[in-house]
Short mmCIF file of C-alpha atoms in Angstrom, two decimals:
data_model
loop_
_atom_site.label_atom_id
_atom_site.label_comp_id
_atom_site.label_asym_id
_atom_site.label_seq_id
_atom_site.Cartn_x
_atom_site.Cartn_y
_atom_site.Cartn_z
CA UNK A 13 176.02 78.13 94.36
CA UNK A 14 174.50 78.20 98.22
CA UNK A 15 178.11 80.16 98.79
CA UNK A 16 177.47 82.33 96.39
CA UNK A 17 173.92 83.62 96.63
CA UNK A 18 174.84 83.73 100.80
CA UNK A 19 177.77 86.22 99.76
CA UNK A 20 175.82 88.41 97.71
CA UNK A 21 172.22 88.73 99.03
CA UNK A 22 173.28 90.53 102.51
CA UNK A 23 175.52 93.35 100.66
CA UNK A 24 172.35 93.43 98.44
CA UNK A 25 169.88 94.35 100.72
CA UNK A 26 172.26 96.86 102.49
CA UNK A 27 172.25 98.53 99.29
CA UNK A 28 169.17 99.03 98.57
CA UNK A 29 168.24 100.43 102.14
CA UNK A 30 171.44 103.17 102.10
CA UNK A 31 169.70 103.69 98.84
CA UNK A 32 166.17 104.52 100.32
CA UNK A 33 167.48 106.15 103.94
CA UNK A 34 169.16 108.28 101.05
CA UNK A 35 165.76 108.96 98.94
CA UNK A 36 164.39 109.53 102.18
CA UNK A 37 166.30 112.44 103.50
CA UNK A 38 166.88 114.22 99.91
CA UNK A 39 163.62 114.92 98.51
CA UNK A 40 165.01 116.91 95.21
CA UNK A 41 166.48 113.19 94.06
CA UNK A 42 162.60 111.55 94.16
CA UNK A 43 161.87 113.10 90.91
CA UNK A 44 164.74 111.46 89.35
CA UNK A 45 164.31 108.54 90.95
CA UNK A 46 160.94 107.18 91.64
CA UNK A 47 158.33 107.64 88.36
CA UNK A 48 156.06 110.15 87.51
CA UNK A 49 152.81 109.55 89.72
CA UNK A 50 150.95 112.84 88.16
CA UNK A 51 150.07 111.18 85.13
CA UNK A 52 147.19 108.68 86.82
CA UNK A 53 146.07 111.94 87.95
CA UNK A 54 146.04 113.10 84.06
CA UNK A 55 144.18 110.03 83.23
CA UNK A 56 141.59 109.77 85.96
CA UNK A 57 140.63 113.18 84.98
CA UNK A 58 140.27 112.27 81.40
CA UNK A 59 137.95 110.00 82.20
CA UNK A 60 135.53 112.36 84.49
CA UNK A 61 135.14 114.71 81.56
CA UNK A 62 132.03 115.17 79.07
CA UNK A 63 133.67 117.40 76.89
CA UNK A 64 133.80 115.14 73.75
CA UNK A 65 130.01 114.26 74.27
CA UNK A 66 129.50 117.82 74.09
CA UNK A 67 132.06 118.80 71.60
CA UNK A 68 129.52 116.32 69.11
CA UNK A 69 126.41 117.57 70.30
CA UNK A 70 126.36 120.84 70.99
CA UNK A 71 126.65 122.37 67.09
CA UNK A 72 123.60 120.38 66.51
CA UNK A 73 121.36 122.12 69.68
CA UNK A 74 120.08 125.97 68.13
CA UNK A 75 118.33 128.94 69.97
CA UNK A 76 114.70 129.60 69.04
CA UNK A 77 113.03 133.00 69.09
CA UNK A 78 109.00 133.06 68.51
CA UNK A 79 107.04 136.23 68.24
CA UNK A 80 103.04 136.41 67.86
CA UNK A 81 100.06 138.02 68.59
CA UNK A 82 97.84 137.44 71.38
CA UNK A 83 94.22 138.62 72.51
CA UNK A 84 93.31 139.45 76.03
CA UNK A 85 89.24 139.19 75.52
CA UNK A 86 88.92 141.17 78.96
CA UNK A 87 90.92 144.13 77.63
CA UNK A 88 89.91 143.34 73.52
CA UNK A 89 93.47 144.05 72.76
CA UNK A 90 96.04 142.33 71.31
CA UNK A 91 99.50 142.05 72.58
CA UNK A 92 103.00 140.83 71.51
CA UNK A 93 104.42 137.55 72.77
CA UNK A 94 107.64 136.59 72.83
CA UNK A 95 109.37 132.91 73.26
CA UNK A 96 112.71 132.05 73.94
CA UNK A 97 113.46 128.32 73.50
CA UNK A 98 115.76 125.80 72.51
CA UNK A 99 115.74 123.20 69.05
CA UNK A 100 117.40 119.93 68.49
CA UNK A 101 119.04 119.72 64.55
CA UNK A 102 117.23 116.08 63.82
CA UNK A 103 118.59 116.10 60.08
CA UNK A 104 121.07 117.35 57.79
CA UNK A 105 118.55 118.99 55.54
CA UNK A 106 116.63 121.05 58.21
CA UNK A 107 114.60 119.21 60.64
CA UNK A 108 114.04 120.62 63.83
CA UNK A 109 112.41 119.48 67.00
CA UNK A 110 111.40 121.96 69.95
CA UNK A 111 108.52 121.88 71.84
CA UNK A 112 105.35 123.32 71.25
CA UNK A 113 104.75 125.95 73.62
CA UNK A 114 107.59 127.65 72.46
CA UNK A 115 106.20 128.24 68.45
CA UNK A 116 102.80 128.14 69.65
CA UNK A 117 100.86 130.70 67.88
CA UNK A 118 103.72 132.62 66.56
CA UNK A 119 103.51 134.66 63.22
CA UNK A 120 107.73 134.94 63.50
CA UNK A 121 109.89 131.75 64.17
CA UNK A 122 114.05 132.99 64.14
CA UNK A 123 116.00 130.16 64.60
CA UNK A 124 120.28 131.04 65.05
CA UNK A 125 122.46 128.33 64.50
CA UNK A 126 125.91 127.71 67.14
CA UNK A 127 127.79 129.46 63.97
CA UNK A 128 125.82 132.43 64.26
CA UNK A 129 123.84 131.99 60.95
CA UNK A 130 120.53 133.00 61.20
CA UNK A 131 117.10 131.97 59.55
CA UNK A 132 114.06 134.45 60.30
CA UNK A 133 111.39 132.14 58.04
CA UNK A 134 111.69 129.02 59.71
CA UNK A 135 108.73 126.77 59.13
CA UNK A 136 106.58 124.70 61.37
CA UNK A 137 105.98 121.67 59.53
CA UNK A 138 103.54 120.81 62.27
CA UNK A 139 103.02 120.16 66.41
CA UNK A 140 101.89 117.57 69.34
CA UNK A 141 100.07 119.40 72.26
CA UNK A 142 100.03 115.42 73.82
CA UNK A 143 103.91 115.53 73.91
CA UNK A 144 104.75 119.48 73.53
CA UNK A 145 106.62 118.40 70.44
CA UNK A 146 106.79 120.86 67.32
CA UNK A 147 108.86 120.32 64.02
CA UNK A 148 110.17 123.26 62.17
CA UNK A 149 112.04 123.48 58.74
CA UNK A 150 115.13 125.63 58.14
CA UNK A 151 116.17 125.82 54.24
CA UNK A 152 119.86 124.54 54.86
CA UNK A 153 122.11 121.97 53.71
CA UNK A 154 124.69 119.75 55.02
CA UNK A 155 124.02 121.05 58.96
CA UNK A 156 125.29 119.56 62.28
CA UNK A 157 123.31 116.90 62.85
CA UNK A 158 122.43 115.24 67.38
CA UNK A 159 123.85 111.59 67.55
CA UNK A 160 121.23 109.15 67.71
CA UNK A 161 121.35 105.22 68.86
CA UNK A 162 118.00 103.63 68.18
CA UNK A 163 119.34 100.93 70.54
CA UNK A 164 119.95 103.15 73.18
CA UNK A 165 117.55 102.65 76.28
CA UNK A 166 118.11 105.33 79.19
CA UNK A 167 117.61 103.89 82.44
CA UNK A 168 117.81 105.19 86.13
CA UNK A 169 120.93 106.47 87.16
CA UNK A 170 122.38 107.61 83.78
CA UNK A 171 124.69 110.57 83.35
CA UNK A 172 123.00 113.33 80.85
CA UNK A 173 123.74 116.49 79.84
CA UNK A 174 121.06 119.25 79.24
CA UNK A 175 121.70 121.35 76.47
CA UNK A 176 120.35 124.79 75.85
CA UNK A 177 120.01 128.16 76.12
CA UNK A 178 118.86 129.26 79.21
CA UNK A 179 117.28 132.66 79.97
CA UNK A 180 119.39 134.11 76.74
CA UNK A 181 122.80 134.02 78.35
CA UNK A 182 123.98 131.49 75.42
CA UNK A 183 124.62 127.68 74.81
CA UNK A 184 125.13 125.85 78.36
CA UNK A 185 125.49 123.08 79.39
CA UNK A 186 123.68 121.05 83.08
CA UNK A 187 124.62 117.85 84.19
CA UNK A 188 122.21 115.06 85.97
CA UNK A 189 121.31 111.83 86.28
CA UNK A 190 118.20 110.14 85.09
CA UNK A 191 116.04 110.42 88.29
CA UNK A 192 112.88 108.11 86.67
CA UNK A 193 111.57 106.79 83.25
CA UNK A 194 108.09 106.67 82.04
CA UNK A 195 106.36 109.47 84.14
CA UNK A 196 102.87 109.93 82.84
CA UNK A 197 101.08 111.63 86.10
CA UNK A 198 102.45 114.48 85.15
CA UNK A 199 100.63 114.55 81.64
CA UNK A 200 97.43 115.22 79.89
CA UNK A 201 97.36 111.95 78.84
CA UNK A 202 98.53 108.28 78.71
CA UNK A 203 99.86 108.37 74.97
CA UNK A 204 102.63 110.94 76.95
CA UNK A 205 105.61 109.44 79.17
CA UNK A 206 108.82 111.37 80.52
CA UNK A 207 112.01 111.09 81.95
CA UNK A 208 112.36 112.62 84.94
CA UNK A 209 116.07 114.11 85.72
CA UNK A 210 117.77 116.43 88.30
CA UNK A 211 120.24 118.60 85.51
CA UNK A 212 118.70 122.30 85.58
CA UNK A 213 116.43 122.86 82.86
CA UNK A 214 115.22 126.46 82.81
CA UNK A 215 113.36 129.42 80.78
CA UNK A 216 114.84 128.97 77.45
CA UNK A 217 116.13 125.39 77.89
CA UNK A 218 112.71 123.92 76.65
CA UNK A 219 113.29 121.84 73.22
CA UNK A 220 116.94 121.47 73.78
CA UNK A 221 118.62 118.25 73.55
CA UNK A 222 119.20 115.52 76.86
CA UNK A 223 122.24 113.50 75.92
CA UNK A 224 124.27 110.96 77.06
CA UNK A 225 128.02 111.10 78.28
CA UNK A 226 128.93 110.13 74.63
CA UNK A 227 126.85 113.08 73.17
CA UNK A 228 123.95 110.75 72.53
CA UNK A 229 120.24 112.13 72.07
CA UNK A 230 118.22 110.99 75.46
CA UNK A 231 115.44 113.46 75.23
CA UNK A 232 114.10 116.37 74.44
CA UNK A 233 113.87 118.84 77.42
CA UNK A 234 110.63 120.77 78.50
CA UNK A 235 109.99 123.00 81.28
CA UNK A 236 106.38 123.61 80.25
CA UNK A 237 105.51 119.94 82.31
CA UNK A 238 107.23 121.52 85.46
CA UNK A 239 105.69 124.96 84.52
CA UNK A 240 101.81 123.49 84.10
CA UNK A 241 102.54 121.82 87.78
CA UNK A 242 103.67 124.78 89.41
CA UNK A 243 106.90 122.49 90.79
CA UNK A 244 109.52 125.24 91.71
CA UNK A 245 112.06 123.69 93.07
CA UNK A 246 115.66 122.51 92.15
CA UNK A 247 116.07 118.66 91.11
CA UNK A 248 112.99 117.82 89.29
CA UNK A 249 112.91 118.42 85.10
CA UNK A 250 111.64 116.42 82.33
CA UNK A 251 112.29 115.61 78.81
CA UNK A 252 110.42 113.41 76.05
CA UNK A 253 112.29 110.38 75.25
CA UNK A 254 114.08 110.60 72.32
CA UNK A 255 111.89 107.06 71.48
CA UNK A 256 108.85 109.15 71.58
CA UNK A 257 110.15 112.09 69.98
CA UNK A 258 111.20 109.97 67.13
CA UNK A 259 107.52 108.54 66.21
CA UNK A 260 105.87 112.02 66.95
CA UNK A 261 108.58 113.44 64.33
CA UNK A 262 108.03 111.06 61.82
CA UNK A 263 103.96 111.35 62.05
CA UNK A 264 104.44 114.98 61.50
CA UNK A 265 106.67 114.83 58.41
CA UNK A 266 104.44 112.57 56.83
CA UNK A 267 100.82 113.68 57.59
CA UNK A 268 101.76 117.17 59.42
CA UNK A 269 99.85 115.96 62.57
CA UNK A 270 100.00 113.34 65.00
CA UNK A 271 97.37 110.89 63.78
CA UNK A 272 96.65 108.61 66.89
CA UNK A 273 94.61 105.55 67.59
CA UNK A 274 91.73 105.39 70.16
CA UNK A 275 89.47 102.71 71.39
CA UNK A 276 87.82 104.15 74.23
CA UNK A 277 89.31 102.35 77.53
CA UNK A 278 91.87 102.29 80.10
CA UNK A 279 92.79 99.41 82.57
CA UNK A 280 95.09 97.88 85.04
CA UNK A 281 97.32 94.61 84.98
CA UNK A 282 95.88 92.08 86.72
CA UNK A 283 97.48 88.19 87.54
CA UNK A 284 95.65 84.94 86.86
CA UNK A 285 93.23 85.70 89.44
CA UNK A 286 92.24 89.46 88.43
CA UNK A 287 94.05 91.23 91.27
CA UNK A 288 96.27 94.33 90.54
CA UNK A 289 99.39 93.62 89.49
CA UNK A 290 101.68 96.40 91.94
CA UNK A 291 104.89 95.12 91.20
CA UNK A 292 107.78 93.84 88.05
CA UNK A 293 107.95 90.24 89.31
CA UNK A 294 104.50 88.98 88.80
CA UNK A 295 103.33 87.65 85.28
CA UNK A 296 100.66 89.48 83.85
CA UNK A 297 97.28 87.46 82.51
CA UNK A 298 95.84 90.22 80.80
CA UNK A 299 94.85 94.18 81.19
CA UNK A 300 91.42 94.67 83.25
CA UNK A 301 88.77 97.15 81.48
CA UNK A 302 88.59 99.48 84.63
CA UNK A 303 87.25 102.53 83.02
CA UNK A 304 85.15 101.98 79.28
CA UNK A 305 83.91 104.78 77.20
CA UNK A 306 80.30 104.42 76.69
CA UNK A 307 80.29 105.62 73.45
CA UNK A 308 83.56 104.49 71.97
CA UNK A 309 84.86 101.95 69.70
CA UNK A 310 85.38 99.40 72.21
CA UNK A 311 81.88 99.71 73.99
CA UNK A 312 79.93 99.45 70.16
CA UNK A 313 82.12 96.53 69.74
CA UNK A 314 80.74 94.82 72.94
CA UNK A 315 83.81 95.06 75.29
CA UNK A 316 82.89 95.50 78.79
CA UNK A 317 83.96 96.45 82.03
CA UNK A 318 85.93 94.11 83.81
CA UNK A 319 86.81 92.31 80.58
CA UNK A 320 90.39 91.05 80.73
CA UNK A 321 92.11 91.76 77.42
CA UNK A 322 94.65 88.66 76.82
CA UNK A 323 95.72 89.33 73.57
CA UNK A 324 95.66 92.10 70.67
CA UNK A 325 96.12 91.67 67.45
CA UNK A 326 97.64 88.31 68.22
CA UNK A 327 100.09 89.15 70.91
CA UNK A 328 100.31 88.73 74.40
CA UNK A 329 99.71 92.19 76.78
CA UNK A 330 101.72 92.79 79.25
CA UNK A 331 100.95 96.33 80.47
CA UNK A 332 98.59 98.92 79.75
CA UNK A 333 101.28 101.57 78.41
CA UNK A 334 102.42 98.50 75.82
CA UNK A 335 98.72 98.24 74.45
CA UNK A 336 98.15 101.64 74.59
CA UNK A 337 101.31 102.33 72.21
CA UNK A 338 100.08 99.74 70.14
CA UNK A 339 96.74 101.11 69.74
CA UNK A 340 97.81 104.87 69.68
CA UNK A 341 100.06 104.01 66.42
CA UNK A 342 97.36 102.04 64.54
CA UNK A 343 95.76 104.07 61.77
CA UNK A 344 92.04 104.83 62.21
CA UNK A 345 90.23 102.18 60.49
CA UNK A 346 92.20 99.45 60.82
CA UNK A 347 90.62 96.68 62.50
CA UNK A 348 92.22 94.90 65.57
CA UNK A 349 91.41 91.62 67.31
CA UNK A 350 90.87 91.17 71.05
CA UNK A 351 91.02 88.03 73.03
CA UNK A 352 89.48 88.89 76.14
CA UNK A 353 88.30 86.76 78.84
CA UNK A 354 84.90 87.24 80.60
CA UNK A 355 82.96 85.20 83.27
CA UNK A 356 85.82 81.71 83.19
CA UNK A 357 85.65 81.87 79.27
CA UNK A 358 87.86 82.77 76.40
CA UNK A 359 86.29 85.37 73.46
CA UNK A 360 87.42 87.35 70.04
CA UNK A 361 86.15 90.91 69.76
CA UNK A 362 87.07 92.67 66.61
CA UNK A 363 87.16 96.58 67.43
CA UNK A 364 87.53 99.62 64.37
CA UNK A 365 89.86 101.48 65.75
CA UNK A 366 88.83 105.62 65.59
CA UNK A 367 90.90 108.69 65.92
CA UNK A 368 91.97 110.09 69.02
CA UNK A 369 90.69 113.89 69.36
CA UNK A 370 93.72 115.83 70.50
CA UNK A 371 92.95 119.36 72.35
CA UNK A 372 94.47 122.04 70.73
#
């Protein structure tokens, strides 16, 4: 057998490098040789592309035209205002989000489907100036409805896709990343919270859909927070989270306004010891009463500053945006429990919770 394999391994290997000199110096026989290497090319493309994300959200994303009157008390004359904006298609029946400043105070709301049908009485069931979220009703059946994932959690560094129509030119579509979540410095007020991205969003892209690679709602984009702040420059848009967006569109459907909680306080995270809590890592005691409306619920209650709120209703606080979510989406009335802790000792306040006045 050693004989053997000693016989035919060197006449072997001689073929097999005549064979490759050969390969070598004749290019045309490579092709019909050595395999196709353009197809990993084929395939790594494949994967770059966002077109079937966009193929099953973009039917669902509409253009939004909004004409109204509007009176310049210097002049005592009215004038015609136009809007150009984007809506999201949040149901098959109808439902559509934009924001706010797009509808507001318009006598005419047009909205034109990706088909080209058009409906010139759209109606605005209602509208959040705290989030610049409206919700308008089209009388249609069976329409293209965003992909949702209630699961879905964006986080830094996420692809998404801004979907609109930007200064009239028609449906396009901007690519980012998610730059930061839960912006609120850039707001009116703490019940608000963005995500901050770097995909173009410009005049007309406001109340268009944020989505995912897979075509999954994010957001719902606004320039009107970039607008208010006078930030003109490329990198820096916004959208409400599609978490958000959610609530604000169910309050609306069922009362026709954002009905919020308010008790009349703000505060910071503090540790065991009452100092600031300024990173992730350290466990939080309780939420420190920093700034207390004198005349709100809270303060009639007997809250007062520098109180440490432990608990609500039962559980645990961990950060202020947590309770304030929590309080925001209690109904007025309703009566929550607060352990708080005050001067080394442990106490139950029971607060009525009243209605936050929004500014119209």
């Amino acid at each position: 057998m050693l004989k053997f394999l000693k016989f035919l391994v060197p006449p072997l290997f001689f073929g097999l490098a005549i064979a490759f000199i050969i390969i070598l110096a004749v290019p045309e026989m490579r092709s019909s040789i050595l395999p196709n290497l353009s197809i990993a090319a084929k395939i790594k493309a494949g994967h770059m592309s966002f077109a079937d994300g966009v193929k099953k959200a973009a039917p669902a994303v509409v253009t939004i035209f909004s004409e109204g009157d509007v009176t310049e008390p210097r002049y005592k004359r009215q004038n015609k205002v136009q809007e150009l904006g984007s809506g999201v298609i949040m149901t098959s029946d109808g439902y559509i989000l934009t924001n706010y400043h797009v509808v507001n105070n318009a006598d005419q709301i047009v909205v034109i489907l990706t088909d080209g049908r058009t409906f010139t009485d759209a109606q605005l069931i209602g509208f959040d100036p705290i989030t610049d979220l409206a919700l308008l009703k089209i009388d249609a059946k069976h329409l293209p409805v965003i992909p949702k994932d209630d699961d879905f959690t964006p986080e830094v560094g996420d692809v998404v896709l801004a979907i609109g129509n930007p200064l009239n030119i028609g449906q396009t579509i901007t690519q980012g990343i998610v730059s930061a979540t839960g912006k609120q410095t850039l707001t009116d007020s703490p019940y608000n919270s963005l995500l901050q991205m770097d995909a173009a969003v410009n005049m007309g892209n406001s109340g268009g859909a944020l989505v995912n690679s897979n075509g999954i709602l994010v957001g719902i984009t606004s320039a009107q927070f970039r607008a208010r702040y006078n930030i003109d420059i490329q990198g820096i848009s916004f959208a409400v989270p599609y978490a958000l967006a959610k609530e604000v569109m169910a309050k609306l459907i069922k009362d026709g306004r954002v009905i919020r909680g308010y008790l009349g306080f703000t505060g910071k995270p503090v540790d065991q010891y009452g100092i600031e809590i300024t990173d992730r890592y350290t466990p939080v005691f309780g939420i420190l009463i920093n700034n207390l409306d004198p005349l709100g619920p809270a303060w009639q209650a007997g809250m007062k500053d520098n109180d440490i709120i432990v608990k609500m209703a039962g559980k645990s606080v961990t950060t202020p945006q947590d309770a304030l979510h929590l309080i925001g989406n209690t109904r007025p009335g309703t009566k929550l429990t607060f352990e708080i802790y005050r001067d080394g000792e442990y106490k139950e306040v029971e607060v009525e919770v009243a209605e936050l006045e929004t500014r119209i």
